[in-house]
């Protein structure tokens, strides 16, 4: 059979041309997705029943343009503001230079004919987050502020282009989080474009974009039908593919509440809203320990979880369904805020444990202000919201969260505080690092011992190597065997005594086969810290005690195993480690990362002792915070109990000529 190739080619060209001209199609299936008996849709229903779908779509658009009873907390249409940065993202997007990730700047260009599969650096986040369309809402703001149609026209084009080039093909739910190369073509792309977390992100942000672009002539009746069908597909996709657990599930649930609340006209809207509310009500009890800590043991995700729970409350308040959240939900959120304010430092930053990044004071004051609206009776929240102008500080100083394993020693809530935050909890969820026993230390306006941070999440090759570097136990302020990562991360709190001249924490982690690490921290006279590390068990090898030094000049001596910072007057420290004979000291390259893909060099120090037999390896380390390093005292320390004792500890320290015994007995 002869095929007329020329004719086929011509036909294709013309259908391509037609496709270009009619980029937006009337999607008549929208009428079967909507509850046409919804108040206000009478005209839409009549026209649709008469077979006049084009007119019905027009009536539907009129309905949405006139609709006033649905609100979201994210945009205030009466007062639209655009920041310089957002304006830049909007303008760049006109050229298809898309702001995808703060860690990858300047932004990449995705081509005149947008290539949604472009993956210039093999970091999963870069490819996932492209599909969050972070520049769309800024384009909407730019459109509203300037009135320039070009933003709306381009947004509508990109929106349709995305639908056409990112078809939803079915893959196994587990494959969304996999980083292998098994999937090809559309399936491989779906892993990124349709990962439920990204889908939920669009579900939420498109409520803002919908409101911002709705008045534009580019927002045609045909476009509306495309938009609604696509939006509906998003919600259905999440409903069938909720993440199993963790913060992703929380994000997805909260955004399903958005979807259900924002488009009540969909037949499924009630189901979406209910599924989101049910999940949040269930997960708040699963993911948050009774002490208020979130189970990823990562201050950043803890904060994100608070804000997810609060966001759900705000949209409920605006649309009249607060009653669907019980009082216990509110109480838990309030506990989570109390947890966060305790582990945070006086400059409002959080420790960079696990995958946490540094927060800014500005961002946090905004958070406290938002939280104050939900918890107006909480005086401590008001205190932090107003930088102390109103409200009250908590009545206590040191505070432990025993289930989550976060312990805070502090002698003040002010900038002048000495504050140590110790992390020694149960096995944490995905973002948690194997760092049991580690700590951060703040003194008088500066962090002296900061966690190494996380730098990157996951991807291929070099990206994964860096992630693994920052996750290592040995780049924390804790103890390892042969510099290896902890095999078990299940700390048990043996003692927590947060008051008096000598405050004590005793925590134990069975870190390796036949080796447990008991760390006892004494906060003495509200002034300095004595850390006793005991590695007990049959295991043999080199026991390493690690400390990550602050960036800057740090004088040190192998003779007496001391490190003294040489910073300008204000915040310095002296660290001295007392270990068994034969203890060596090693200095290595260390890194500090407080933002994605940003890192600075520093010194990673370890004290090392070979463990040949059954005897425990024991160290005493004194960390003395001091304003002027010239004032750092002479220090010494020794064990009084000659061997590791399951039931207690007794040591003697001498600091600045003052001798004292530090001891405890376990019940
Ligand atoms: Mg860390």
XYZ file of C-alpha atoms and ligand atoms in Angstrom:
668
model
C 0.000 0.000 0.000
C 1.300 3.392 -0.961
C 1.088 6.088 1.616
C 0.995 9.661 0.531
C 3.790 10.931 2.730
C 3.445 14.473 1.515
C -0.201 14.577 2.509
C 0.528 13.180 5.969
C 3.263 15.766 6.454
C 0.958 18.553 5.370
C -1.794 17.358 7.648
C 0.593 17.380 10.569
C 1.809 20.874 9.838
C -1.734 22.135 9.721
C -2.744 20.422 12.930
C 0.367 21.877 14.569
C -0.603 25.339 13.308
C -4.121 24.802 14.559
C -2.750 23.705 17.926
C -0.734 26.903 18.159
C -3.638 29.115 17.226
C -6.009 27.341 19.561
C -3.680 26.786 22.471
C -6.600 26.947 24.828
C -9.332 24.481 24.232
C -12.785 24.334 25.675
C -12.654 21.369 28.001
C -16.274 20.352 28.192
C -15.605 17.646 30.770
C -15.384 20.446 33.306
C -19.179 20.443 33.517
C -19.236 16.876 34.728
C -16.709 17.715 37.453
C -18.713 20.622 38.815
C -21.803 20.463 40.975
C -24.013 22.518 38.673
C -26.585 22.816 41.451
C -24.115 24.868 43.462
C -25.677 28.261 44.291
C -24.660 30.769 41.602
C -24.180 28.205 38.834
C -27.842 28.223 37.679
C -27.037 29.939 34.380
C -24.078 27.648 33.747
C -26.319 24.640 34.274
C -29.049 25.884 31.954
C -26.640 26.717 29.140
C -24.821 23.425 29.517
C -28.131 21.513 29.443
C -29.012 23.365 26.254
C -25.771 22.136 24.733
C -24.275 25.628 24.659
C -20.997 24.775 26.387
C -19.068 27.756 25.033
C -21.662 30.074 26.557
C -21.766 27.986 29.710
C -18.001 28.439 30.063
C -18.465 32.179 29.622
C -21.128 32.169 32.335
C -18.808 30.153 34.569
C -16.074 32.742 34.141
C -18.575 35.510 34.968
C -19.506 33.586 38.089
C -15.910 33.338 39.279
C -15.207 36.983 38.480
C -18.156 37.982 40.627
C -17.552 35.471 43.416
C -16.693 37.102 46.769
C -17.448 34.539 49.466
C -14.314 32.392 49.185
C -11.111 33.705 50.701
C -7.516 32.588 51.108
C -4.982 34.077 53.516
C -2.210 34.218 50.906
C -3.204 37.226 48.796
C -4.919 40.423 49.701
C -6.427 41.657 46.452
C -7.107 45.062 47.958
C -3.474 45.652 48.721
C -1.166 43.852 46.334
C 2.517 44.449 46.879
C 5.424 43.103 44.920
C 8.970 42.963 46.220
C 11.961 43.767 44.046
C 12.898 40.108 44.025
C 9.431 38.987 42.956
C 9.406 41.614 40.195
C 12.729 40.203 39.009
C 11.369 36.634 38.964
C 8.321 37.822 37.023
C 10.408 39.692 34.440
C 12.930 36.875 34.084
C 10.066 34.448 33.544
C 8.960 36.386 30.472
C 12.233 35.186 28.903
C 11.767 31.680 30.357
C 14.480 32.199 32.939
C 12.760 30.576 35.863
C 13.509 31.045 39.530
C 13.558 27.467 40.756
C 15.897 27.263 43.723
C 17.784 29.731 45.888
C 20.750 27.352 45.924
C 21.098 27.611 42.119
C 21.643 31.227 41.207
C 21.631 32.821 38.712
C 18.525 31.009 37.501
C 18.717 28.796 34.426
C 16.976 29.552 31.130
C 14.597 26.833 29.978
C 14.610 27.729 26.276
C 12.298 29.584 23.940
C 10.260 26.416 23.526
C 10.253 25.593 27.245
C 12.051 22.373 28.115
C 10.387 21.265 31.353
C 12.804 18.306 31.499
C 15.968 20.411 31.497
C 18.128 19.299 34.443
C 21.365 21.292 34.406
C 22.622 20.049 37.793
C 21.649 16.577 38.906
C 20.181 17.655 42.207
C 16.670 16.242 42.577
C 15.489 19.439 44.236
C 16.345 21.490 41.163
C 14.178 19.332 38.971
C 11.361 18.829 41.474
C 11.071 22.461 42.405
C 10.869 23.620 38.775
C 7.366 22.187 38.936
C 6.415 24.415 41.859
C 6.246 27.339 39.406
C 7.543 29.788 41.980
C 7.496 32.626 39.437
C 3.773 32.333 38.633
C 2.445 34.184 41.664
C 5.026 36.978 41.239
C 3.864 37.262 37.605
C 0.321 37.631 38.927
C 1.396 40.371 41.288
C 3.374 42.095 38.522
C 0.277 41.932 36.353
C -1.938 43.468 39.020
C 0.541 46.148 40.062
C 1.460 47.246 36.523
C -1.733 46.338 34.676
C 0.519 45.102 31.888
C -1.219 42.303 30.025
C 2.088 40.726 28.969
C 2.399 38.983 32.340
C -1.068 37.442 32.115
C -0.664 36.423 28.509
C 2.663 34.761 29.200
C 1.384 33.047 32.347
C -1.573 31.543 30.509
C 0.775 30.345 27.754
C 3.196 28.753 30.197
C 0.345 27.184 32.142
C -1.011 25.487 29.011
C 2.485 24.609 27.795
C 3.145 22.871 31.097
C -0.060 20.806 30.814
C 0.796 19.716 27.275
C 4.397 18.760 27.989
C 3.916 17.066 31.344
C 1.356 14.338 30.813
C 0.412 12.321 33.854
C 1.317 8.705 33.256
C 0.995 6.184 36.012
C 4.064 5.156 37.956
C 4.282 3.325 41.220
C 3.808 5.607 44.202
C 7.140 4.593 45.691
C 8.961 5.720 42.550
C 8.325 9.405 43.213
C 11.019 9.395 45.884
C 13.473 7.102 44.108
C 16.694 8.377 42.656
C 17.427 5.610 40.179
C 17.562 5.625 36.416
C 14.981 2.942 35.745
C 12.231 5.217 34.534
C 12.440 6.729 31.053
C 10.562 9.310 29.012
C 7.233 10.520 30.356
C 7.467 8.151 33.317
C 10.811 9.600 34.320
C 9.383 13.084 33.980
C 6.310 12.234 36.022
C 8.558 11.404 38.947
C 9.438 15.093 39.094
C 6.462 16.940 37.621
C 3.815 14.945 39.468
C 5.480 14.111 42.753
C 2.625 14.656 45.226
C 4.557 17.303 47.164
C 5.014 19.404 44.021
C 1.419 18.803 42.981
C 0.221 20.008 46.362
C 2.418 23.070 46.061
C 0.717 23.988 42.788
C -2.678 23.191 44.261
C -2.080 25.802 46.919
C -0.328 28.489 44.884
C -2.747 28.263 42.002
C -5.482 29.573 44.290
C -3.476 32.812 44.440
C -2.701 32.788 40.718
C -6.351 32.188 39.906
C -7.370 35.255 41.899
C -4.601 37.456 40.532
C -5.120 36.690 36.836
C -8.889 36.239 36.841
C -9.742 39.732 35.516
C -7.284 39.468 32.611
C -8.567 39.162 29.010
C -6.032 36.327 28.660
C -8.041 34.428 31.240
C -10.593 33.320 28.646
C -13.560 30.998 29.208
C -11.610 28.268 27.378
C -8.619 28.841 29.620
C -10.872 28.608 32.669
C -12.021 25.150 31.620
C -8.416 24.042 31.031
C -7.461 25.422 34.409
C -10.291 23.739 36.297
C -9.811 20.360 34.637
C -6.082 20.500 35.361
C -6.686 21.626 38.944
C -9.170 18.829 39.499
C -6.657 16.317 38.154
C -4.126 17.603 40.683
C -6.439 17.056 43.637
C -7.465 13.604 42.441
C -3.797 12.711 42.007
C -2.994 13.620 45.584
C -6.027 11.842 46.942
C -4.715 8.629 45.409
C -1.031 9.243 46.110
C -0.686 10.896 49.512
C 2.832 10.437 50.844
C 2.963 7.761 53.498
C 4.243 9.954 56.283
C 6.367 12.883 57.336
C 6.194 16.545 56.469
C 5.276 15.810 52.839
C 2.025 14.272 54.002
C 1.318 17.318 56.159
C 1.923 19.696 53.266
C -0.283 17.643 50.966
C -3.123 17.453 53.483
C -3.066 21.175 54.243
C -3.139 21.974 50.534
C -6.042 19.612 49.917
C -7.918 21.681 52.473
C -7.074 24.696 50.318
C -8.353 22.945 47.210
C -11.601 21.918 48.844
C -12.164 25.308 50.417
C -11.230 27.359 47.371
C -13.254 25.475 44.774
C -16.376 24.358 46.655
C -18.113 24.131 43.266
C -16.376 20.841 42.476
C -18.445 17.765 43.273
C -15.423 16.354 45.110
C -14.612 19.499 47.097
C -16.050 18.210 50.362
C -14.105 14.967 50.031
C -10.844 16.834 49.437
C -11.344 19.152 52.367
C -12.337 16.334 54.667
C -9.401 14.158 53.656
C -6.993 16.999 54.429
C -8.583 17.789 57.778
C -8.719 14.119 58.785
C -5.056 13.623 57.929
C -3.915 16.689 59.856
C -6.016 15.703 62.867
C -4.510 12.223 62.749
C -0.915 13.140 61.898
C -0.595 15.869 64.500
C -0.788 13.040 67.035
C 1.588 10.793 65.098
C 4.236 13.323 64.081
C 4.335 15.448 67.189
C 5.555 14.009 70.470
C 3.663 14.969 73.637
C 6.513 17.370 74.495
C 5.856 19.364 71.322
C 8.780 18.101 69.215
C 8.159 17.038 65.615
C 9.451 13.540 64.876
C 11.945 14.514 62.175
C 13.993 16.141 64.945
C 14.906 18.936 62.581
C 14.136 22.472 63.789
C 13.475 23.654 60.243
C 10.861 21.003 59.507
C 9.496 21.468 62.987
C 8.882 25.098 62.068
C 7.430 24.105 58.709
C 5.039 21.720 60.455
C 3.843 24.461 62.823
C 3.134 26.659 59.840
C 1.276 23.915 57.993
C -0.984 23.342 60.993
C -1.523 27.093 61.384
C -2.237 27.608 57.694
C -4.999 25.024 57.866
C -6.478 26.893 60.827
C -6.337 30.234 59.009
C -8.120 29.018 55.899
C -10.677 27.323 58.155
C -11.205 30.597 60.008
C -11.648 32.579 56.795
C -14.169 30.143 55.392
C -16.045 29.201 58.540
C -14.937 25.656 59.354
C -12.625 26.100 62.367
C -14.957 23.791 64.287
C -13.569 20.830 62.364
C -10.332 21.074 64.355
C -10.566 19.961 68.004
C -9.047 21.918 70.895
C -6.318 19.271 71.244
C -5.090 20.266 67.769
C -4.642 23.859 68.933
C -2.967 22.754 72.160
C -0.457 20.674 70.223
C 0.392 23.536 67.876
C 0.936 25.786 70.892
C 3.259 23.156 72.436
C 5.201 23.039 69.194
C 5.684 26.808 69.295
C 6.864 26.599 72.904
C 9.331 23.901 71.867
C 10.638 26.046 69.023
C 11.080 29.192 71.128
C 13.052 27.206 73.690
C 15.497 25.601 71.284
C 15.989 28.869 69.390
C 18.805 31.250 70.252
C 18.340 34.840 71.434
C 18.808 36.129 67.862
C 15.726 34.071 66.852
C 17.786 31.572 64.845
C 17.308 27.844 65.306
C 20.022 25.217 65.688
C 21.005 23.754 62.305
C 20.540 20.160 63.428
C 19.616 17.561 60.811
C 18.586 19.228 57.535
C 17.782 22.545 59.182
C 18.760 25.837 57.625
C 19.251 29.092 59.428
C 16.133 31.174 59.935
C 16.218 34.947 59.978
C 14.972 37.164 62.757
C 12.712 39.014 60.344
C 11.063 35.836 59.172
C 10.657 34.627 62.743
C 9.100 37.839 64.052
C 6.585 37.541 61.248
C 5.900 33.958 62.349
C 5.455 34.939 65.995
C 3.086 37.727 64.938
C 1.010 35.247 62.936
C 1.040 32.779 65.822
C 0.006 35.503 68.247
C -3.205 35.969 66.247
C -4.032 32.289 66.747
C -2.878 32.196 70.392
C -3.608 35.679 71.759
C -3.448 34.491 75.381
C 0.092 33.144 75.126
C 2.314 35.829 76.645
C 5.592 34.287 75.536
C 4.522 34.272 71.887
C 3.595 37.940 72.261
C 6.981 38.618 73.846
C 8.836 37.211 70.837
C 6.418 38.816 68.375
C 7.166 42.247 69.837
C 10.857 41.727 70.651
C 10.032 42.018 74.323
C 7.950 45.187 74.142
C 4.848 43.314 75.224
C 4.114 39.938 76.749
C 6.286 37.936 79.096
C 9.162 35.504 78.941
C 8.606 31.973 80.236
C 9.152 31.733 83.994
C 11.943 29.162 83.602
C 15.388 29.150 81.964
C 16.687 25.651 81.164
C 14.164 23.290 79.671
C 14.185 19.700 78.503
C 11.984 17.973 75.969
C 12.557 14.430 77.075
C 10.683 12.467 74.464
C 12.152 14.359 71.499
C 15.531 14.502 73.194
C 16.135 18.237 72.979
C 17.712 19.790 76.070
C 18.330 23.477 76.547
C 20.650 24.874 79.195
C 20.496 28.626 79.481
C 21.330 31.296 82.028
C 19.275 34.019 80.325
C 16.828 34.594 77.496
C 18.770 37.684 76.425
C 21.530 38.071 73.849
C 24.112 37.843 76.650
C 23.027 34.261 77.414
C 25.161 31.183 77.615
C 22.896 28.633 75.945
C 23.565 25.064 74.961
C 21.069 22.992 73.000
C 21.744 19.250 73.081
C 20.140 16.841 70.627
C 19.836 13.271 71.881
C 16.556 11.753 70.886
C 14.883 8.669 69.477
C 15.335 7.500 65.929
C 14.292 10.468 63.836
C 12.492 10.602 60.545
C 13.958 11.273 57.055
C 15.529 14.690 57.596
C 17.178 13.598 60.863
C 20.938 13.000 60.915
C 22.774 10.337 62.976
C 24.114 12.890 65.452
C 22.968 11.738 68.892
C 24.574 13.690 71.688
C 25.583 16.660 69.570
C 25.016 20.253 70.640
C 25.136 23.873 69.604
C 26.470 26.533 71.966
C 25.681 30.248 72.005
C 27.429 32.813 74.138
C 26.914 36.541 74.375
C 25.727 37.260 70.850
C 27.523 34.550 68.935
C 27.305 30.880 68.173
C 30.523 29.196 69.292
C 29.656 25.632 68.350
C 27.403 25.401 65.334
C 26.182 22.242 63.688
C 27.748 21.565 60.289
C 24.286 21.827 58.696
C 23.119 19.894 55.649
C 24.160 21.775 52.459
C 22.118 19.667 49.983
C 19.364 17.056 50.070
C 19.565 14.367 47.410
C 20.567 13.808 43.834
C 23.241 12.148 41.803
C 27.025 11.907 42.011
C 28.660 14.883 43.610
C 25.419 16.172 45.124
C 24.977 12.913 47.030
C 28.626 12.911 48.126
C 28.197 16.319 49.694
C 24.954 15.330 51.355
C 26.672 12.334 52.877
C 29.594 14.442 54.074
C 27.325 16.716 56.088
C 25.309 13.830 57.501
C 28.318 12.088 59.016
C 28.288 11.581 62.757
C 31.938 12.642 62.885
C 31.213 16.160 61.650
C 29.097 16.753 64.755
C 30.022 17.516 68.346
C 29.775 13.954 69.540
C 31.549 10.620 69.823
C 32.208 7.952 67.184
C 33.913 4.589 66.869
C 36.498 4.503 64.070
C 34.994 7.746 62.726
C 32.009 5.746 61.453
C 28.398 6.817 61.417
C 26.230 5.705 64.320
C 24.569 2.379 63.718
C 21.848 3.014 66.272
C 20.280 6.349 67.057
C 18.067 5.693 70.071
C 19.145 7.923 72.914
C 17.716 7.327 76.344
C 17.548 10.104 78.897
C 18.997 8.869 82.177
C 18.845 12.122 84.096
C 17.681 15.668 83.524
C 18.149 18.181 86.299
C 17.528 21.662 84.871
C 17.833 23.781 88.020
C 20.411 24.854 90.573
C 24.153 25.588 90.557
C 24.905 22.344 88.834
C 22.424 21.376 86.160
C 22.791 17.921 84.668
C 21.824 15.954 81.612
C 22.747 12.294 81.288
C 21.922 10.658 77.983
C 22.921 7.304 76.594
C 22.929 5.959 73.041
C 23.821 2.345 72.116
C 25.535 3.754 69.038
C 27.495 0.711 67.810
C 27.459 -2.992 68.281
C 28.974 -3.507 71.724
C 29.615 0.160 72.337
C 27.378 2.627 74.056
C 28.008 6.300 74.510
C 27.005 7.924 77.742
C 27.239 11.692 77.674
C 26.854 13.635 80.899
C 26.620 17.398 80.590
C 27.021 19.605 83.655
C 26.142 23.286 83.469
C 28.091 24.662 86.391
C 27.300 27.916 88.192
C 25.334 29.049 85.170
C 28.710 29.790 83.639
C 30.502 26.833 82.036
C 29.957 23.321 80.751
C 31.622 20.077 81.699
C 30.967 17.228 79.278
C 31.815 13.694 80.289
C 31.872 11.148 77.473
C 32.120 7.478 78.286
C 32.348 4.827 75.582
C 31.563 1.511 77.243
C 31.317 -2.033 75.899
C 33.395 -4.807 74.337
C 33.947 -3.151 70.982
C 37.518 -2.494 69.916
C 38.808 0.312 67.761
C 39.555 3.999 67.995
C 37.112 6.080 69.975
C 36.883 9.611 68.594
C 35.464 12.637 70.337
C 34.662 15.397 67.838
C 34.248 19.136 68.166
C 33.537 21.481 65.283
C 35.358 24.707 65.969
C 33.887 28.092 65.170
C 35.187 29.768 62.032
C 38.007 32.204 62.756
C 41.259 32.180 64.666
C 41.433 29.424 67.284
C 44.699 28.985 69.179
C 45.408 25.414 70.167
C 47.921 23.281 71.937
C 48.533 19.543 71.730
C 50.436 19.656 74.969
C 47.434 20.382 77.123
C 44.725 19.651 74.531
C 43.227 23.115 74.558
C 41.516 25.354 72.039
C 40.991 29.024 72.741
C 39.204 31.313 70.300
C 40.927 34.589 69.519
C 37.894 36.601 68.526
C 37.387 40.224 69.408
C 36.134 40.916 72.873
C 32.598 39.713 73.467
C 32.240 36.038 72.733
C 35.080 33.579 73.121
C 35.631 30.185 74.648
C 38.269 27.864 75.960
C 37.871 24.144 75.424
C 40.103 21.634 77.141
C 39.855 17.890 76.883
C 41.150 15.517 79.556
C 41.466 11.946 78.366
C 43.473 8.834 79.127
C 47.211 8.556 78.475
C 47.928 8.123 74.823
C 45.081 10.362 73.691
C 45.922 12.108 70.440
C 44.428 15.180 68.866
C 43.660 15.506 65.190
C 42.730 18.579 63.177
C 40.887 18.176 59.905
C 38.997 20.241 57.393
C 35.482 20.982 58.519
C 32.560 22.749 56.867
C 29.679 24.858 58.011
C 26.524 25.278 55.956
C 23.581 27.357 57.076
C 21.838 27.659 53.703
C 21.293 25.312 50.790
C 24.475 24.992 48.697
C 26.375 27.532 50.777
C 29.312 26.458 52.889
C 32.417 27.840 54.612
C 35.532 26.089 55.803
C 36.354 25.574 59.450
C 38.277 23.213 61.728
C 37.033 19.773 62.712
C 38.877 18.542 65.797
C 38.935 15.109 67.312
C 40.469 13.527 70.385
C 41.300 9.898 69.782
C 41.940 6.938 72.044
C 42.515 3.324 71.067
C 40.191 0.955 72.869
C 41.744 -2.512 73.095
C 39.854 -4.159 75.873
C 36.718 -4.007 77.893
C 37.610 -0.836 79.771
C 35.528 2.142 78.816
C 37.230 5.082 77.129
C 36.399 8.197 79.084
C 36.896 11.881 78.407
C 36.142 15.021 80.370
C 35.851 18.201 78.321
C 35.394 21.615 79.847
C 34.011 24.389 77.676
C 34.329 27.768 79.278
C 32.578 30.660 77.503
C 34.312 33.943 78.193
C 34.064 37.490 76.839
C 37.786 38.101 76.526
C 39.928 35.068 75.775
C 42.720 36.537 77.906
C 40.447 35.930 80.885
C 40.039 32.206 80.189
C 40.842 30.346 83.420
C 43.225 27.494 84.110
C 41.302 24.234 84.161
C 41.852 20.631 85.147
C 39.653 17.591 85.631
C 39.821 13.982 86.746
C 37.593 11.008 87.329
C 36.929 9.996 90.932
C 35.266 6.694 90.065
C 38.031 4.690 88.497
C 35.911 2.752 86.031
C 32.723 3.285 84.087
C 29.835 2.920 86.501
C 26.393 1.988 85.178
C 24.795 3.736 88.120
C 26.597 6.997 88.447
C 29.587 9.241 88.009
C 31.901 11.328 90.115
C 34.527 13.715 88.817
C 36.541 16.587 90.168
C 37.161 19.752 88.200
C 39.288 22.734 89.043
C 38.432 25.914 87.198
C 40.185 29.216 87.977
C 41.547 27.738 91.185
C 38.110 26.634 92.373
C 37.748 22.936 92.964
C 34.447 21.180 92.820
C 33.009 17.728 92.717
C 30.419 16.896 90.103
C 28.465 13.723 90.582
C 25.191 11.932 90.238
C 23.650 8.598 91.087
C 21.118 7.043 88.774
C 18.027 5.526 90.333
Mg 24.118 18.083 61.455
